[in-house]
Amino acid sequence: MTNSDVVELADGRASLLVSPREGAAILRYDALRPDRAPTPLIKPSTGLLTFGSQLLIPWSNRISGGGFEFEGRFHAIEPNVEGEPFPLHGDGFQRPWRLTRRTGTEMELVLENGAIGPYHYHASIRYALEDGALSAVLTVENRATIRLPYGLGFHPWFPRCPHTLLQASAQRVWLEDERHLPTEVVPLASRPDWNFSHAAPLPDAWVNNAFEGWNGRASIVQPDDAIVITVEASPSLNVFVLYSPGRDADFFCFEPVSHPVDAHHGSGLTALEQGGSTSARLRLRWDEL
């Protein structure tokens, strides 16, 4: 199928723009309402993957120690993002994907040559719109000749307005050090400023932490746009990473992922034999507030 720089879907209640060449990233996801300009549901990309939503594959976030040991063998991985001392988010977001199927409301893209460190893999992503809701199903197959630990995730950037609220229940949160690596996991009760069991404003100060024990559901309330966004993730995505640099930022990230930060030195990854696969699903739905 002929690929283009941007592929668009629309169903009357929402529109979606995806860039196959930029890691199958979502550039825009907008609500369509009568007599109003399109309302951005995620922070629109301004080019070079600034904002939008990226795919995290074959792992999410950072790996410390220059790589990881798995089943008695050390696997080195070099940093892959300029200015970052650790390998970050795998390589799926850095590679061009190929559009293999498209209708007016659905598309599928594949990455046939994923390769970073010991990882060699095949991946696919299916995006679909239905009554304005966006569903995304991400699948990875291990094409390496050895068993390896895999992780998946989604990295959407959302608009942060003065009255934005977040609701997302969790049980524990990982604290981080100055290198953005985890130090210890603590009960969420010890950090009431990060408790979003009920809809609450985002913290005024920096937060860049992984929350465990998530039930896969969240709500983002945008009173300024009179919209609420419902987030639904598959059971494999039982962790979310919340990144918000502060009250003056006009964005924040709510990242449904399958494992905590630096899980290659902890737990939470899925070991796949050669030819084995795993999938994750994310659904975003918007409603009038």
Coordinates of C-alpha atoms in Angstrom, one line a residue:
M1 CA 0.0 0.0 0.0
T2 CA 1.3 3.5 -0.9
N3 CA 2.3 5.3 2.3
S4 CA 2.0 9.0 2.9
D5 CA 3.4 11.4 5.5
V6 CA -0.1 11.6 7.2
V7 CA -3.0 9.3 7.3
E8 CA -6.4 10.6 8.4
L9 CA -9.5 8.9 9.8
A10 CA -12.8 10.5 10.7
D11 CA -16.2 9.2 11.8
G12 CA -18.2 12.4 12.3
R13 CA -17.5 12.8 16.0
A14 CA -13.7 12.7 15.9
S15 CA -10.8 12.9 13.5
L16 CA -7.4 11.2 13.8
L17 CA -4.1 12.0 12.1
V18 CA -1.3 9.5 12.1
S19 CA 2.3 9.6 10.7
P20 CA 3.6 6.2 9.5
R21 CA 7.0 7.7 9.0
E22 CA 7.3 9.0 12.5
G23 CA 6.9 5.8 14.5
A24 CA 3.1 5.4 13.7
A25 CA 2.6 8.3 16.1
I26 CA -0.7 10.1 16.5
L27 CA -0.3 13.7 15.4
R28 CA -3.8 14.8 16.3
Y29 CA -7.0 13.4 17.8
D30 CA -9.8 16.0 17.8
A31 CA -13.4 16.1 18.9
L32 CA -15.8 17.2 16.2
R33 CA -18.8 19.2 17.5
P34 CA -21.4 21.2 15.6
D35 CA -20.7 24.9 15.3
R36 CA -17.3 24.6 16.9
A37 CA -13.7 24.3 15.7
P38 CA -12.2 20.9 16.3
T39 CA -11.2 20.4 19.9
P40 CA -7.8 18.8 20.6
L41 CA -8.2 15.8 22.9
I42 CA -4.5 15.2 22.9
K43 CA -1.8 17.9 22.6
P44 CA -1.4 18.3 18.8
S45 CA 2.1 17.6 17.3
T46 CA 4.0 20.5 16.0
G47 CA 6.4 18.3 14.1
L48 CA 9.4 16.0 15.0
L49 CA 7.2 14.1 17.5
T50 CA 6.6 17.1 19.8
F51 CA 3.5 16.1 21.6
G52 CA 0.8 13.9 20.0
S53 CA 1.0 10.3 21.1
Q54 CA 3.9 7.8 20.7
L55 CA 4.1 4.0 20.9
L56 CA 6.4 2.5 23.5
I57 CA 7.9 -0.8 22.2
P58 CA 9.7 -3.1 23.1
W59 CA 9.7 -1.5 26.5
S60 CA 8.6 1.7 28.3
N61 CA 10.9 4.3 29.9
R62 CA 14.5 3.9 31.0
I63 CA 16.9 1.0 31.4
S64 CA 19.9 1.7 33.7
G65 CA 23.3 0.0 33.9
G66 CA 24.1 0.0 30.2
G67 CA 21.7 -2.8 29.6
F68 CA 20.3 -5.8 31.5
E69 CA 20.9 -9.4 32.5
F70 CA 18.4 -12.0 31.6
E71 CA 18.7 -15.7 32.2
G72 CA 22.4 -15.5 32.9
R73 CA 23.4 -13.3 30.0
F74 CA 24.1 -9.6 29.9
H75 CA 22.6 -7.6 27.0
A76 CA 24.1 -4.2 26.3
I77 CA 21.9 -1.4 25.0
E78 CA 23.2 2.1 24.0
P79 CA 21.3 5.3 24.7
N80 CA 19.0 6.1 21.8
V81 CA 17.8 9.7 22.5
E82 CA 20.0 12.7 22.4
G83 CA 20.6 14.2 25.8
E84 CA 19.4 11.0 27.6
P85 CA 22.1 8.9 29.5
F86 CA 19.9 5.8 29.4
P87 CA 18.1 3.9 26.6
L88 CA 14.5 5.2 26.5
H89 CA 11.2 3.8 25.3
G90 CA 12.7 1.3 22.8
D91 CA 13.0 2.1 19.1
G92 CA 9.4 1.7 17.8
F93 CA 8.8 5.5 18.0
Q94 CA 12.0 6.2 16.1
R95 CA 11.3 4.0 13.0
P96 CA 9.1 4.4 10.0
W97 CA 6.1 2.0 10.0
R98 CA 4.2 0.7 6.9
L99 CA 0.5 1.3 6.3
T100 CA -1.0 -2.1 5.4
R101 CA -4.7 -1.5 5.6
R102 CA -7.0 1.5 5.7
T103 CA -10.7 2.4 5.6
G104 CA -12.4 5.7 6.5
T105 CA -12.4 4.8 10.2
E106 CA -9.7 2.2 10.6
M107 CA -6.0 1.6 9.8
E108 CA -3.3 -0.9 10.5
L109 CA 0.5 -0.3 10.4
V110 CA 3.4 -2.7 10.8
L111 CA 7.0 -2.4 11.8
E112 CA 8.9 -5.3 10.4
N113 CA 12.5 -4.4 11.4
G114 CA 12.4 -3.4 15.0
A115 CA 15.9 -3.8 16.4
I116 CA 17.6 -2.3 19.4
G117 CA 20.2 -4.0 21.6
P118 CA 19.3 -7.7 21.7
Y119 CA 15.7 -7.1 20.5
H120 CA 14.6 -8.1 17.0
Y121 CA 10.8 -7.9 16.6
H122 CA 7.8 -7.4 14.4
A123 CA 5.0 -5.1 15.6
S124 CA 1.6 -3.9 14.5
I125 CA -0.7 -1.2 15.5
R126 CA -4.4 -0.9 14.7
Y127 CA -6.2 2.4 15.1
A128 CA -9.9 2.7 14.8
L129 CA -12.6 5.3 15.4
E130 CA -16.1 4.4 16.5
D131 CA -18.6 7.0 17.5
G132 CA -15.7 9.4 18.3
A133 CA -13.9 6.9 20.5
L134 CA -10.3 5.9 19.5
S135 CA -9.1 2.4 20.1
A136 CA -5.5 1.3 19.6
V137 CA -4.3 -2.3 19.7
L138 CA -0.5 -2.8 19.8
T139 CA 1.1 -6.2 19.2
V140 CA 4.7 -7.3 19.3
E141 CA 6.3 -10.6 18.2
N142 CA 9.7 -11.7 19.3
R143 CA 11.9 -12.3 16.2
A144 CA 15.1 -12.8 18.1
T145 CA 16.6 -16.2 18.3
I146 CA 16.5 -16.1 22.2
R147 CA 13.9 -15.5 24.8
L148 CA 13.7 -11.9 25.9
P149 CA 11.6 -9.7 28.3
Y150 CA 9.2 -7.3 26.5
G151 CA 7.0 -4.4 27.6
L152 CA 4.4 -2.2 25.8
G153 CA 2.9 1.2 26.4
F154 CA 1.2 4.3 25.0
H155 CA 2.5 7.8 25.5
P156 CA -0.2 10.4 24.9
W157 CA 0.4 14.1 25.8
F158 CA -2.8 15.9 27.0
P159 CA -3.5 19.6 27.2
R160 CA -3.2 21.0 30.7
C161 CA -5.5 23.9 31.4
P162 CA -6.0 25.9 34.6
H163 CA -9.0 23.7 35.6
T164 CA -7.9 20.3 34.2
L165 CA -8.7 17.4 36.6
L166 CA -7.4 13.8 36.7
Q167 CA -9.1 10.7 38.1
A168 CA -7.1 7.5 38.2
S169 CA -7.0 5.0 41.1
A170 CA -3.7 3.3 42.1
Q171 CA -2.3 1.6 45.2
R172 CA 1.4 2.4 45.1
V173 CA 3.8 4.9 43.6
W174 CA 7.5 4.7 42.8
L175 CA 9.7 7.6 43.9
E176 CA 12.5 8.7 41.6
D177 CA 16.0 10.1 41.9
E178 CA 17.6 13.0 40.0
R179 CA 18.3 10.6 37.1
H180 CA 14.6 9.7 36.8
L181 CA 15.2 6.2 38.0
P182 CA 13.1 4.5 40.7
T183 CA 14.3 4.4 44.3
E184 CA 11.5 2.8 46.3
V185 CA 7.8 2.1 46.0
V186 CA 5.5 3.5 48.7
P187 CA 1.8 3.3 49.5
L188 CA -0.1 6.0 47.7
A189 CA -1.5 7.0 51.1
S190 CA 1.9 8.4 52.0
R191 CA 1.6 10.8 49.0
P192 CA -1.9 12.4 49.3
D193 CA -0.9 15.1 46.8
W194 CA -0.6 12.3 44.2
N195 CA -3.9 10.6 45.1
F196 CA -6.3 10.8 42.1
S197 CA -8.8 8.3 43.4
H198 CA -11.3 11.1 43.0
A199 CA -11.0 13.8 40.3
A200 CA -8.3 16.3 41.4
P201 CA -6.2 19.0 40.0
L202 CA -2.7 18.1 38.8
P203 CA 0.2 18.9 41.2
D204 CA 1.7 22.3 41.0
A205 CA 5.2 20.8 41.3
W206 CA 7.2 18.3 39.2
V207 CA 5.8 14.8 39.0
N208 CA 7.3 12.0 36.8
N209 CA 6.4 8.8 38.6
A210 CA 5.0 5.3 37.9
F211 CA 1.8 4.3 39.7
E212 CA 1.1 0.6 40.3
G213 CA -2.1 -1.2 41.1
W214 CA -4.0 0.8 38.5
N215 CA -7.4 -0.7 37.5
G216 CA -7.1 0.4 33.8
R217 CA -9.6 3.3 34.0
A218 CA -9.1 7.0 34.2
S219 CA -10.8 10.2 33.4
I220 CA -9.4 13.5 32.3
V221 CA -11.8 16.4 32.8
Q222 CA -11.3 19.6 30.7
P223 CA -13.9 22.1 31.9
D224 CA -12.5 24.8 29.6
D225 CA -13.6 22.7 26.6
A226 CA -16.6 21.2 28.4
I227 CA -15.2 17.7 27.7
V228 CA -14.3 14.6 29.7
I229 CA -12.0 12.0 28.3
T230 CA -12.3 8.4 29.5
V231 CA -9.2 6.2 29.4
E232 CA -9.6 2.4 29.3
A233 CA -6.6 0.1 29.1
S234 CA -6.3 -3.7 28.8
P235 CA -5.4 -5.6 32.0
S236 CA -1.8 -6.0 30.8
L237 CA -1.4 -2.2 31.2
N238 CA -1.7 -2.1 35.0
V239 CA 0.8 0.8 35.5
F240 CA 0.5 4.4 34.6
V241 CA 3.3 7.0 34.4
L242 CA 2.2 10.5 35.2
Y243 CA 4.6 13.2 33.9
S244 CA 3.8 16.9 34.6
P245 CA 6.6 19.4 34.9
G246 CA 4.6 22.0 36.8
R247 CA 1.6 24.3 36.9
D248 CA 3.0 26.6 34.1
A249 CA 3.3 23.8 31.6
D250 CA 0.5 23.6 29.0
F251 CA 0.7 19.8 28.8
F252 CA 0.9 16.6 30.9
C253 CA 1.4 12.9 30.0
F254 CA -0.7 10.0 31.2
E255 CA 1.0 6.9 30.0
P256 CA -0.7 3.5 30.3
V257 CA 2.2 1.0 30.4
S258 CA 2.8 -2.7 31.2
H259 CA 5.6 -2.2 33.8
P260 CA 7.3 0.2 36.1
V261 CA 10.4 2.3 35.2
D262 CA 13.7 0.2 34.9
A263 CA 11.7 -3.0 35.0
H264 CA 14.7 -4.8 33.4
H265 CA 16.3 -4.6 36.8
G266 CA 13.1 -5.5 38.6
S267 CA 9.9 -7.1 37.5
G268 CA 6.8 -6.5 35.3
L269 CA 8.1 -7.5 31.8
T270 CA 6.7 -10.4 29.8
A271 CA 9.2 -13.0 28.6
L272 CA 8.6 -14.1 25.0
E273 CA 10.1 -17.1 23.3
Q274 CA 11.1 -16.7 19.7
G275 CA 7.9 -16.3 17.8
G276 CA 5.9 -15.5 20.9
S277 CA 3.8 -12.4 21.0
T278 CA 1.9 -10.1 23.4
S279 CA -0.6 -7.3 22.9
A280 CA -2.0 -4.3 24.7
R281 CA -5.1 -2.1 24.1
L282 CA -6.0 1.5 24.8
R283 CA -9.3 3.2 24.3
L284 CA -10.0 6.9 24.6
R285 CA -13.5 8.2 24.6
W286 CA -14.8 11.7 24.8
D287 CA -18.1 13.0 26.1
E288 CA -19.7 16.4 26.6
L289 CA -19.1 17.5 30.2

